[in-house]
């Protein structure tokens, strides 16, 4: 505590030590050296000097002691004082007289009692209490004179600041009844906050992202949302460990959503589900049972697995935008402090600031709700059976001829609505037979095997025909066992190009080709087609629908319409309701109490300024 009080450089240190203590044994002298190494502002005083005088007999002993050589340096001179020993209660004048008498006795003893006396020219100004008082008074006068210009300027500055603050507070108290003034100031403040939100979305580094930004893990924990639903792997988007806010954090969440979406594949489907869907189409004819079953499975999986991801993405983006309010407040405060101006003085209006924050949060929640509805609508659209033709033409036309295409379609069956190609002619007989698996035999039982005559066909037809009681997803049911043998598979392979399983690393999506499905069961064929169609739905939803929708649904309103939305919520009310945010008996009482404190401070500062001016004139 002593060191902290003695540290300011403008303070004079008075170091008091008894004459009975040797310089080499002084503990506090080392502490003083740490604070003031050169003793430039330290006054060293040795007390009870009259007791030490009895130990000296020769001049050299006195001069050596008074110089304190070897301990204080050549330029430092301590003062040696003695006080009256009479401890009775006396008046101030009597005490001053006694001090003068003790000083005279000490000086007389040094002059007459010491053999050879002492060096009066060198040491007399430092002996006696009166000498110490004269030195301190002159030193204080000197320092006051040196500091007078700066002190006067500081006092005048503080008086001016208090006067300005008092005028501002008077205007604020008067404005509590001026509705138009409050509306103008509140609108300017809301517009400034909205502008800063837009700047933060477009990209800014002020205030410091290290302090105000958040990492991906912090966003997850503070938002209370946690991991992505249905995703078992740990999603680590690019720049996950950086502290970001605004538009940068928004884009990072978008990238994280893409990674999460592409990490989900079409889930496995039980044989019972496949059988229930496939066999329901068995009696309808048309050879479309396998394709329609695969499409239905993919649509159901997309609605079940992608919908929670869309909701989570909207909630995470809303959290990122919600954090911008405090950052915009800080940015607005720093700008006002930097440029020395205020866009609507709203300081102290707690009710208004609470209403502004509530309005902003409500707008963000409404945007999140609207975006959830929009992306759900897109999900319903891409999983609708009526959008199949669009995907066929779109994927073939846009991606089929590109070197970077996601899908490369081959000759498909006539009944497969997902693989229509422009160069496919009349579908071969064997391709139609391929789609007849798990369909009850009708006229196809009489189809002729390539390379054989009708006679040979008829010979073996009766012995090789099997008609199962119930069609099975794993059991061919075309009615002619030989038609599903190796020759049919060879013929089917010959008319089809094998598709490769291709993984698109840009985005993480797995895209499946048709593959050689000739030797597989209907269950395997349906699972393969369902995976392909699920990948198509996911690709279109993520790349074409959701990204643009979330950008236009969140960012565009925050850039262009935030100030309007805030204005409608806060200011499109009557004066009575508007003033509820500003005027309350408690608030007015606080303002008046603050004004009274400022007035008292103004009086004290003005009095100090006047007195110091008078002192400065006499210095």
Coordinates of N, CA and C in Angstrom, one line a residue, residues 271-379:
X271 N -36.5 -55.7 -46.0 CA -37.2 -56.4 -47.1 C -38.7 -56.3 -47.0
X272 N -39.2 -56.2 -45.8 CA -40.6 -56.1 -45.6 C -41.2 -54.9 -46.2
X273 N -40.4 -53.7 -45.9 CA -40.9 -52.5 -46.5 C -40.9 -52.5 -48.0
X274 N -39.8 -53.1 -48.6 CA -39.7 -53.2 -50.0 C -40.8 -54.0 -50.6
X275 N -41.1 -55.1 -49.9 CA -42.1 -56.0 -50.3 C -43.5 -55.3 -50.3
X276 N -43.8 -54.6 -49.2 CA -45.1 -53.9 -49.1 C -45.3 -52.9 -50.2
X277 N -44.2 -52.2 -50.6 CA -44.3 -51.2 -51.6 C -44.3 -51.8 -53.0
X278 N -43.4 -52.8 -53.2 CA -43.3 -53.4 -54.5 C -44.5 -54.2 -54.9
X279 N -45.0 -55.1 -54.0 CA -46.1 -55.9 -54.3 C -47.4 -55.2 -54.4
X280 N -47.5 -54.0 -53.8 CA -48.7 -53.2 -54.0 C -48.9 -52.8 -55.5
X281 N -47.7 -52.7 -56.2 CA -47.8 -52.3 -57.6 C -47.9 -53.5 -58.5
X282 N -47.9 -54.7 -57.9 CA -47.8 -55.9 -58.8 C -48.9 -56.1 -59.7
X283 N -50.1 -55.8 -59.2 CA -51.3 -56.0 -60.0 C -51.7 -54.8 -60.9
X284 N -50.9 -53.7 -60.9 CA -51.2 -52.6 -61.7 C -50.7 -52.7 -63.1
X285 N -49.7 -53.5 -63.3 CA -49.1 -53.7 -64.7 C -48.3 -52.5 -65.0
X286 N -47.8 -52.5 -66.3 CA -47.0 -51.3 -66.8 C -45.6 -51.5 -66.6
X287 N -45.1 -52.5 -65.9 CA -43.7 -52.8 -65.7 C -42.9 -51.7 -65.0
X288 N -43.6 -50.9 -64.1 CA -42.9 -49.8 -63.3 C -42.8 -50.1 -61.9
X289 N -43.0 -51.3 -61.4 CA -43.0 -51.6 -60.0 C -41.7 -51.3 -59.3
X290 N -40.6 -51.8 -59.9 CA -39.3 -51.6 -59.3 C -38.9 -50.1 -59.2
X291 N -39.1 -49.4 -60.3 CA -38.7 -48.0 -60.3 C -39.6 -47.2 -59.3
X292 N -40.9 -47.4 -59.3 CA -41.8 -46.7 -58.5 C -41.5 -47.0 -57.0
X293 N -41.2 -48.2 -56.7 CA -40.9 -48.6 -55.3 C -39.6 -47.9 -54.9
X294 N -38.6 -47.9 -55.7 CA -37.3 -47.2 -55.4 C -37.6 -45.7 -55.2
X295 N -38.4 -45.1 -56.0 CA -38.6 -43.7 -55.9 C -39.4 -43.3 -54.6
X296 N -40.3 -44.2 -54.3 CA -41.1 -43.9 -53.1 C -40.2 -44.1 -51.8
X297 N -39.3 -45.1 -51.8 CA -38.4 -45.2 -50.7 C -37.5 -44.0 -50.6
X298 N -36.9 -43.6 -51.7 CA -36.0 -42.4 -51.7 C -36.7 -41.2 -51.2
X299 N -38.0 -40.9 -51.6 CA -38.7 -39.7 -51.2 C -39.0 -39.8 -49.7
X300 N -39.4 -40.9 -49.2 CA -39.7 -41.1 -47.8 C -38.4 -40.9 -47.0
X301 N -37.3 -41.4 -47.4 CA -36.0 -41.3 -46.7 C -35.6 -39.8 -46.7
X302 N -35.8 -39.1 -47.8 CA -35.4 -37.7 -47.9 C -36.2 -36.9 -46.9
X303 N -37.5 -37.1 -46.9 CA -38.4 -36.3 -46.0 C -38.0 -36.6 -44.5
X304 N -37.7 -37.8 -44.2 CA -37.4 -38.2 -42.8 C -36.1 -37.7 -42.4
X305 N -35.0 -37.8 -43.2 CA -33.7 -37.5 -42.8 C -33.2 -36.1 -43.1
X306 N -33.7 -35.5 -44.1 CA -33.3 -34.1 -44.5 C -34.0 -33.0 -43.8
X307 N -35.3 -33.3 -43.4 CA -36.1 -32.2 -42.8 C -35.5 -31.8 -41.5
X308 N -35.1 -32.7 -40.6 CA -34.4 -32.2 -39.3 C -33.2 -31.3 -39.6
X309 N -32.4 -31.7 -40.6 CA -31.2 -30.9 -41.0 C -31.6 -29.5 -41.4
X310 N -32.7 -29.4 -42.1 CA -33.1 -28.0 -42.6 C -33.5 -27.2 -41.4
X311 N -34.2 -27.7 -40.4 CA -34.7 -27.0 -39.3 C -33.4 -26.6 -38.4
X312 N -32.5 -27.5 -38.3 CA -31.3 -27.2 -37.5 C -30.5 -26.1 -38.2
X313 N -30.4 -26.1 -39.5 CA -29.6 -25.1 -40.2 C -30.3 -23.7 -40.0
X314 N -31.6 -23.6 -40.0 CA -32.3 -22.4 -39.8 C -32.1 -21.9 -38.4
X315 N -32.1 -22.8 -37.4 CA -31.9 -22.4 -36.0 C -30.4 -21.9 -35.8
X316 N -29.5 -22.6 -36.4 CA -28.1 -22.1 -36.2 C -27.8 -20.8 -36.9
X317 N -28.4 -20.6 -38.1 CA -28.2 -19.3 -38.7 C -28.9 -18.2 -38.0
X318 N -30.1 -18.5 -37.4 CA -30.8 -17.4 -36.6 C -29.9 -17.1 -35.3
X319 N -29.2 -18.1 -34.8 CA -28.4 -17.8 -33.6 C -27.2 -16.9 -34.0
X320 N -26.6 -17.1 -35.2 CA -25.5 -16.3 -35.7 C -26.0 -14.8 -35.9
X321 N -27.2 -14.6 -36.5 CA -27.7 -13.3 -36.7 C -28.1 -12.6 -35.4
X322 N -28.6 -13.4 -34.5 CA -29.0 -12.9 -33.2 C -27.9 -12.3 -32.4
X323 N -26.7 -12.9 -32.6 CA -25.5 -12.4 -31.9 C -25.0 -11.0 -32.4
X324 N -25.5 -10.7 -33.6 CA -25.0 -9.4 -34.2 C -25.6 -8.2 -33.5
X325 N -26.6 -8.3 -32.7 CA -27.2 -7.2 -32.0 C -26.2 -6.6 -31.0
X326 N -25.6 -7.4 -30.1 CA -24.6 -6.9 -29.2 C -23.4 -6.4 -29.9
X327 N -23.0 -7.0 -30.9 CA -21.8 -6.6 -31.7 C -22.1 -5.2 -32.3
X328 N -23.3 -5.1 -32.9 CA -23.7 -3.8 -33.5 C -23.7 -2.7 -32.5
X329 N -24.2 -3.0 -31.3 CA -24.3 -2.0 -30.2 C -22.8 -1.5 -29.8
X330 N -21.9 -2.5 -29.7 CA -20.5 -2.2 -29.4 C -19.9 -1.4 -30.5
X331 N -20.2 -1.8 -31.8 CA -19.6 -1.0 -32.9 C -20.1 0.4 -32.9
X332 N -21.4 0.6 -32.7 CA -22.0 1.9 -32.6 C -21.4 2.8 -31.5
X333 N -21.2 2.2 -30.4 CA -20.6 2.9 -29.2 C -19.2 3.3 -29.6
X334 N -18.4 2.4 -30.1 CA -17.0 2.8 -30.5 C -17.0 3.9 -31.6
X335 N -17.9 3.8 -32.5 CA -17.9 4.8 -33.6 C -18.3 6.2 -33.0
X336 N -19.2 6.2 -32.1 CA -19.6 7.5 -31.5 C -18.5 8.1 -30.6
X337 N -17.8 7.2 -29.9 CA -16.7 7.6 -29.1 C -15.5 8.1 -30.0
X338 N -15.3 7.4 -31.1 CA -14.2 7.8 -32.0 C -14.4 9.1 -32.7
X339 N -15.6 9.3 -33.2 CA -15.9 10.6 -33.9 C -16.5 11.7 -33.0
X340 N -16.7 11.4 -31.8 CA -17.2 12.4 -30.9 C -18.6 12.9 -31.1
X341 N -19.5 12.0 -31.7 CA -20.9 12.4 -32.0 C -21.8 11.3 -31.7
X342 N -23.0 11.6 -31.5 CA -24.0 10.6 -31.1 C -25.2 10.6 -32.0
X343 N -25.5 9.5 -32.6 CA -26.7 9.4 -33.5 C -27.9 9.1 -32.6
X344 N -28.4 10.1 -31.9 CA -29.5 9.9 -31.0 C -29.0 9.5 -29.7
X345 N -29.1 10.3 -28.7 CA -28.6 10.0 -27.3 C -29.6 9.2 -26.6
X346 N -29.5 7.9 -26.6 CA -30.4 7.0 -25.9 C -29.8 6.4 -24.7
X347 N -28.7 7.0 -24.2 CA -28.1 6.4 -23.0 C -29.0 6.6 -21.8
X348 N -29.2 5.5 -21.0 CA -30.0 5.5 -19.8 C -31.4 5.1 -20.0
X349 N -31.9 5.1 -21.2 CA -33.3 4.7 -21.5 C -33.4 3.1 -21.6
X350 N -33.4 2.5 -20.4 CA -33.4 1.1 -20.3 C -34.6 0.4 -21.0
X351 N -35.7 1.1 -20.8 CA -36.9 0.5 -21.5 C -36.8 0.5 -23.0
X352 N -36.3 1.6 -23.6 CA -36.2 1.6 -25.0 C -35.2 0.5 -25.5
X353 N -34.0 0.4 -24.8 CA -33.1 -0.6 -25.3 C -33.6 -2.0 -25.1
X354 N -34.4 -2.2 -24.1 CA -35.0 -3.6 -24.0 C -36.0 -3.8 -25.1
X355 N -36.8 -2.8 -25.4 CA -37.8 -3.0 -26.5 C -37.1 -3.1 -27.9
X356 N -36.0 -2.4 -28.1 CA -35.2 -2.6 -29.3 C -34.6 -4.0 -29.5
X357 N -34.1 -4.5 -28.4 CA -33.5 -5.8 -28.4 C -34.6 -6.9 -28.6
X358 N -35.7 -6.7 -28.0 CA -36.9 -7.6 -28.1 C -37.4 -7.6 -29.6
X359 N -37.5 -6.4 -30.2 CA -37.9 -6.3 -31.5 C -37.0 -7.0 -32.5
X360 N -35.7 -6.8 -32.3 CA -34.7 -7.4 -33.2 C -34.8 -8.9 -33.1
X361 N -34.8 -9.4 -31.8 CA -34.9 -10.9 -31.7 C -36.2 -11.5 -32.3
X362 N -37.3 -10.7 -32.2 CA -38.5 -11.2 -32.8 C -38.4 -11.3 -34.3
X363 N -37.7 -10.3 -34.9 CA -37.6 -10.3 -36.3 C -36.7 -11.5 -36.8
X364 N -35.7 -11.8 -36.0 CA -34.8 -12.9 -36.4 C -35.6 -14.2 -36.2
X365 N -36.4 -14.3 -35.2 CA -37.2 -15.5 -35.0 C -38.2 -15.7 -36.1
X366 N -38.9 -14.6 -36.5 CA -39.8 -14.6 -37.6 C -39.1 -15.0 -38.9
X367 N -37.9 -14.5 -39.2 CA -37.2 -14.9 -40.4 C -36.9 -16.4 -40.3
X368 N -36.5 -16.9 -39.2 CA -36.2 -18.3 -39.0 C -37.4 -19.2 -39.3
X369 N -38.5 -18.7 -38.8 CA -39.8 -19.5 -39.0 C -40.2 -19.5 -40.5
X370 N -40.0 -18.3 -41.1 CA -40.3 -18.2 -42.6 C -39.4 -19.1 -43.4
X371 N -38.1 -19.1 -43.0 CA -37.1 -19.9 -43.8 C -37.4 -21.4 -43.6
X372 N -37.8 -21.8 -42.4 CA -38.1 -23.2 -42.2 C -39.3 -23.6 -43.1
X373 N -40.3 -22.7 -43.2 CA -41.4 -23.0 -44.1 C -41.0 -23.1 -45.5
X374 N -40.1 -22.2 -46.0 CA -39.7 -22.2 -47.4 C -38.9 -23.4 -47.7
X375 N -37.9 -23.8 -46.9 CA -37.1 -24.9 -47.2 C -37.9 -26.2 -47.0
X376 N -38.9 -26.3 -46.1 CA -39.8 -27.4 -46.1 C -40.6 -27.5 -47.4
X377 N -41.0 -26.4 -47.9 CA -41.7 -26.4 -49.2 C -40.8 -26.9 -50.3
X378 N -39.6 -26.5 -50.3 CA -38.6 -27.0 -51.3 C -38.5 -28.5 -51.1
X379 N -38.4 -29.0 -49.9 CA -38.2 -30.4 -49.7 C -39.5 -31.2 -50.2

